[in-house]
XYZ file of C-alpha atoms in Angstrom:
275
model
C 19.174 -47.898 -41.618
C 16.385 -46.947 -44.141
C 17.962 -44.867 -47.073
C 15.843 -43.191 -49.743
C 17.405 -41.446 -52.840
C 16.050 -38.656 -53.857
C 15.564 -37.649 -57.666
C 14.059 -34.827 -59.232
C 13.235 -32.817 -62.284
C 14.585 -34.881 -65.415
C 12.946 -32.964 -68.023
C 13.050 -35.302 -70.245
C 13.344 -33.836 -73.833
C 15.675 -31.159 -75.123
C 16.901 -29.881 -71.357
C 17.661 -33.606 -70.144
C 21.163 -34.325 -69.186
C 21.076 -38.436 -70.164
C 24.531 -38.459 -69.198
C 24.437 -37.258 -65.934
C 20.915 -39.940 -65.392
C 23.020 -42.985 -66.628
C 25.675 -42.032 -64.242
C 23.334 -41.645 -61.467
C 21.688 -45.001 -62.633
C 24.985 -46.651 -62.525
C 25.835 -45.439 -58.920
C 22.138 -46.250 -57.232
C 22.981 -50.035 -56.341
C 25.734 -49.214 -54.319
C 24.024 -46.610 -52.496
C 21.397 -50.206 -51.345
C 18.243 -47.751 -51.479
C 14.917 -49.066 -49.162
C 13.056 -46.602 -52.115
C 13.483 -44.114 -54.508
C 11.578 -41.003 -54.702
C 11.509 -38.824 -57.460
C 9.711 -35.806 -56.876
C 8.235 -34.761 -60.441
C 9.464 -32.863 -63.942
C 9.503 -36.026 -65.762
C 8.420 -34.372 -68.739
C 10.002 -30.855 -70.311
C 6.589 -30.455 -72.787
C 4.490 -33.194 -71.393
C 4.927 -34.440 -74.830
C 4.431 -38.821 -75.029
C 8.149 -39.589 -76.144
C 9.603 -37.662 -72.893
C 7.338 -39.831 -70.611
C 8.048 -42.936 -72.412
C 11.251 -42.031 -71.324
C 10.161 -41.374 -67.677
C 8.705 -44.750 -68.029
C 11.445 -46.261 -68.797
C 13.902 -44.749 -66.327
C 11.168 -45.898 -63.377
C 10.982 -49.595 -64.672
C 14.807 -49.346 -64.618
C 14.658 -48.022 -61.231
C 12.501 -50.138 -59.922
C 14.261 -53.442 -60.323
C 16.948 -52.209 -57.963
C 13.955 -50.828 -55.417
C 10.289 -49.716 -54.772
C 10.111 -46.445 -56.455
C 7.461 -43.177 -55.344
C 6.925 -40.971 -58.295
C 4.474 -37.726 -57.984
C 3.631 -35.245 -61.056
C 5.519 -31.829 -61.556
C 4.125 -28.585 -63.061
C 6.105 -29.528 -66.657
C 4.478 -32.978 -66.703
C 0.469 -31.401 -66.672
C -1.147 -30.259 -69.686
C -3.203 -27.699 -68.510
C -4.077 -25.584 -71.444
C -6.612 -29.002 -72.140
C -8.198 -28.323 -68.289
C -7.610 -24.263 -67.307
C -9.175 -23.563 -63.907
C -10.519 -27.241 -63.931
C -12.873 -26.563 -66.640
C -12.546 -29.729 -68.579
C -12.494 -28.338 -72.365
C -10.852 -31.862 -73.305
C -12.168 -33.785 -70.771
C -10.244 -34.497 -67.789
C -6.794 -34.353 -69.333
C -4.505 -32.383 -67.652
C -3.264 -35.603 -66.264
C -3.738 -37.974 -69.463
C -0.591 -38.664 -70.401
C 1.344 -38.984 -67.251
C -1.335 -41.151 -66.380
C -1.270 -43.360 -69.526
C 2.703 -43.669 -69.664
C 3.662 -43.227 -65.129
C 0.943 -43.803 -62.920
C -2.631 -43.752 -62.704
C -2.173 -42.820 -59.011
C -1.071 -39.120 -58.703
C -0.788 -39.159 -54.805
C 0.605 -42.594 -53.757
C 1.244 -44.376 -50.906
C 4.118 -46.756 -50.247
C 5.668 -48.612 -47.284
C 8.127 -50.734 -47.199
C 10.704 -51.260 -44.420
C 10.266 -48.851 -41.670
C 9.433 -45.759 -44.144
C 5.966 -44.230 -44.885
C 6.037 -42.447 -48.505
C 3.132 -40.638 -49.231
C 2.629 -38.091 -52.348
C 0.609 -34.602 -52.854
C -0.314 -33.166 -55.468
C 0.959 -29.780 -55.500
C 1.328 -29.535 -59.702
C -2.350 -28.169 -60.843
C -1.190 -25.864 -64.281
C -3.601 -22.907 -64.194
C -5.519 -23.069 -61.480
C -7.385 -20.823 -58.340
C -5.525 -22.457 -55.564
C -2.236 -21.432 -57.411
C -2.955 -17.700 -58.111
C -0.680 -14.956 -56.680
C -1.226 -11.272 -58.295
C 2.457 -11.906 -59.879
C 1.981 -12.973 -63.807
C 5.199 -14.845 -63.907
C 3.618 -17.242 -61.834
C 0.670 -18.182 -64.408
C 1.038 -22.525 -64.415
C 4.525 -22.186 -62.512
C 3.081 -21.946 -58.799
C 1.433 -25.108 -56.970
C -0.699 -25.462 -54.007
C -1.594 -28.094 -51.276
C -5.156 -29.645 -51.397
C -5.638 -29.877 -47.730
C -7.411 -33.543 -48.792
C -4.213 -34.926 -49.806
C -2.281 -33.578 -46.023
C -5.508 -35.234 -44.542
C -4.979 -38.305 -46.560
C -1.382 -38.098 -45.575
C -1.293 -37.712 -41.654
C -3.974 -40.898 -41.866
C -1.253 -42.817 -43.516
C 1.213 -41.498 -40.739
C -0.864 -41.768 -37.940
C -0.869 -45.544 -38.723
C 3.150 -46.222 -38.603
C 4.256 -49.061 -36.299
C 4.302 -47.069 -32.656
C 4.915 -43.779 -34.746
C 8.711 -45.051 -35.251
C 8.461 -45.365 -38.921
C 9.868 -42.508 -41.119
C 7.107 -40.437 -41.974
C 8.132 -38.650 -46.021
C 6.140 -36.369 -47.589
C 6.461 -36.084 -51.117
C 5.562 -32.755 -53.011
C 6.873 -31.451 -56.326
C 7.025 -27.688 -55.471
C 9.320 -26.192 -53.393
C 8.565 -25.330 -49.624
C 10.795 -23.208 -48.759
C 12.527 -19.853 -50.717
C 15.226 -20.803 -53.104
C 18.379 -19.092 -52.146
C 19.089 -18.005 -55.697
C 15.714 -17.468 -57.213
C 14.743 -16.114 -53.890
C 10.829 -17.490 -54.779
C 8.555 -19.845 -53.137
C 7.364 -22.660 -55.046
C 3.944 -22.682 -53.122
C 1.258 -20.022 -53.524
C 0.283 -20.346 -49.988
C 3.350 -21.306 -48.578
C 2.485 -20.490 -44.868
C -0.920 -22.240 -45.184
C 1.276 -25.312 -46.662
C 3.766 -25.043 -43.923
C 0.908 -25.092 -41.192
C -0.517 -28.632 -43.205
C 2.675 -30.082 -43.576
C 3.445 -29.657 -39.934
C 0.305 -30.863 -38.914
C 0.334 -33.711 -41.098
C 3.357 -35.079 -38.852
C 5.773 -35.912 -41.612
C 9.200 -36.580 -40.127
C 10.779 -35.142 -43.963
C 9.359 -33.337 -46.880
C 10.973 -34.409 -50.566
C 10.814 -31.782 -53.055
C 12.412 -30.030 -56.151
C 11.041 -27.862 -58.740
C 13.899 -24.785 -58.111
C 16.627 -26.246 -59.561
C 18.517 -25.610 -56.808
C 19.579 -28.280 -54.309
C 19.612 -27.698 -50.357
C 18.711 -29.149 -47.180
C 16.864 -27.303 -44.717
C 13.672 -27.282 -42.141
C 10.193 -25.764 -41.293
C 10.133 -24.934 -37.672
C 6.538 -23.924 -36.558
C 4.817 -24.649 -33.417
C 7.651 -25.988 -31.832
C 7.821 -28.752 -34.551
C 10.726 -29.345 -37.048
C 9.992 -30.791 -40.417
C 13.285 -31.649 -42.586
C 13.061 -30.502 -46.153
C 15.018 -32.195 -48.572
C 14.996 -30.255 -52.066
C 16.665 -31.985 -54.633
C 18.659 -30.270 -57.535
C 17.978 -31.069 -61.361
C 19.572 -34.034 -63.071
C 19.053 -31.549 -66.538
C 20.646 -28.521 -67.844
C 18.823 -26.673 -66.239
C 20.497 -26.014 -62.943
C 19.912 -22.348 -61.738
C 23.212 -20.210 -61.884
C 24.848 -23.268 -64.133
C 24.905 -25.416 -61.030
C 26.010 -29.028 -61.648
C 23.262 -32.136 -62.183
C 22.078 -33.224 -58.626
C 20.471 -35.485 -56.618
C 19.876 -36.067 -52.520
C 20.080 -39.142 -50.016
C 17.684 -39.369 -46.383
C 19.248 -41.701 -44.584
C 17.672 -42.438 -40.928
C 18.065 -44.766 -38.045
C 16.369 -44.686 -35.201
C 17.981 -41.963 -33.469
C 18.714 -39.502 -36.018
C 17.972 -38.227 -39.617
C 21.293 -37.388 -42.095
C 20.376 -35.619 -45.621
C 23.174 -35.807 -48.262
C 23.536 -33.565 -51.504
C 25.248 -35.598 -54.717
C 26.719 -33.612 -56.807
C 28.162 -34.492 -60.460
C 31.670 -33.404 -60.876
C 31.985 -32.625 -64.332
C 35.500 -33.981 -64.942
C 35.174 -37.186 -63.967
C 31.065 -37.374 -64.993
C 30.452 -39.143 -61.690
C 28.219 -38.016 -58.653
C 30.243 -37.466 -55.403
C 28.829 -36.239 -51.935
C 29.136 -32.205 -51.788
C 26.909 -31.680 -48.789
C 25.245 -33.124 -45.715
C 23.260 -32.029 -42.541
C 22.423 -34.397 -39.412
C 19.276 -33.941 -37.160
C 17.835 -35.874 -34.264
C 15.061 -37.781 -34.637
């Protein structure tokens, strides 16, 4: 069985819930993860103590098992590059860069799992425009270079058997509370997610946790969307966190929520599809 955890938006800084990432710490080892993904929002003001913090949550992490990491929308500083006009020089990236990794759409395998990251977190930028204003530096798009760089990665997997995970910060599909898409494009994104051939997509950004799928072209996609381990939750929800398991004939996504009395994480949800 390969079994990835799934973390997301931290937001490290005045909204992080430390509890709730200690307790989530604590449980990891006896969940036996092959990897941990966390899916971006390290950072609550991309300001250098929150990512030393981030930093020192993945070193943590990554004693127990290899760990994916990709950017989120909070951890750019895009006032210093608007539009990619480099008024700073190439910063929007600098300190995530300097304090998580130089590498903002990584690769890893290990263990019958492909991992491989896109950079959907640009700040204020063309591909991430809608005609809404509330969506100024909040919206992400899909370079269509990093799905190509992706379905190479895939199409390479040991007699396509592997577990093919896409990792994206933005949402894919509509939140059910906030009733918005994460993606400016989301259509266009579904369309290169599909075709990239990624067995699940890992994601956040909402707030709110769930488990779904994009079906297009007669091809299913799992989407994992993991919940907020800060106080942030939308409608007050509880600190949260996913688990893919898969085997070779099927695919099982779990929500972990924290239940507040006890302040541990305990299985509130889970879905099973066939591989």
């Amino acid at each position: 069985m390969t079994t990835l955890v799934h973390l997301s938006d931290l937001h490290f800084g005045g909204k992080a819930d430390i509890r709730a990432v200690e307790a989530v710490e604590e449980l990891l080892p006896s969940l036996e993860p092959t990897a941990i993904v966390v899916s971006g929002d390290f950072a609550q003001r991309a300001r250098a103590g929150e990512f030393q913090r981030g930093r020192a949550l993945l070193r943590s992490l990554s004693r127990l098992a290899p760990v994916h990491a990709v950017a989120g929308n909070h951890d750019v500083q895009w006032w210093r590059e608007p539009f990619g006009i480099p008024l700073f020089g190439r910063a929007r990236f600098a300190k995530y860069r300097q304090y998580l990794a130089d590498d903002l759409t990584p690769t890893l395998k290990v263990d019958g799992v492909v991992i491989c990251g896109a950079a959907s977190a640009h700040g204020l930028a063309f591909g991430s425009m809608t005609w809404n204003p509330r969506d100024l530096t909040v919206k992400g798009h899909l370079p269509k270079a990093d799905l190509a760089r992706a379905a190479a990665a895939f199409a390479g997997t040991n007699g396509g058997r592997a577990l093919k995970v896409l990792v994206v910060h933005h949402n894919v599909l509509k939140g059910n509370i906030s009733r918005r898409w994460g993606l400016a494009r989301p259509l266009a994104a579904w369309r290169g997610i599909v075709a990239s051939g990624a067995d699940v997509v890992c994601c956040g950004h909402d707030h709110e946790e769930g488990i779904g799928t994009i079906e297009l072209g007669g091809r299913r996609v799992i989407v994992s969307t993991a919940g907020t381990l800060s106080t942030r939750g939308r409608a007050h929800r509880p600190p949260s966190f996913n688990v893919v398991r898969a085997t070779p004939s099927g695919i099982r996504v779990e929500i972990h929520g924290l239940n507040r009395g006890t302040g541990t994480f305990v299985p509130v949800e889970g879905r099973d599809f066939a591989r």
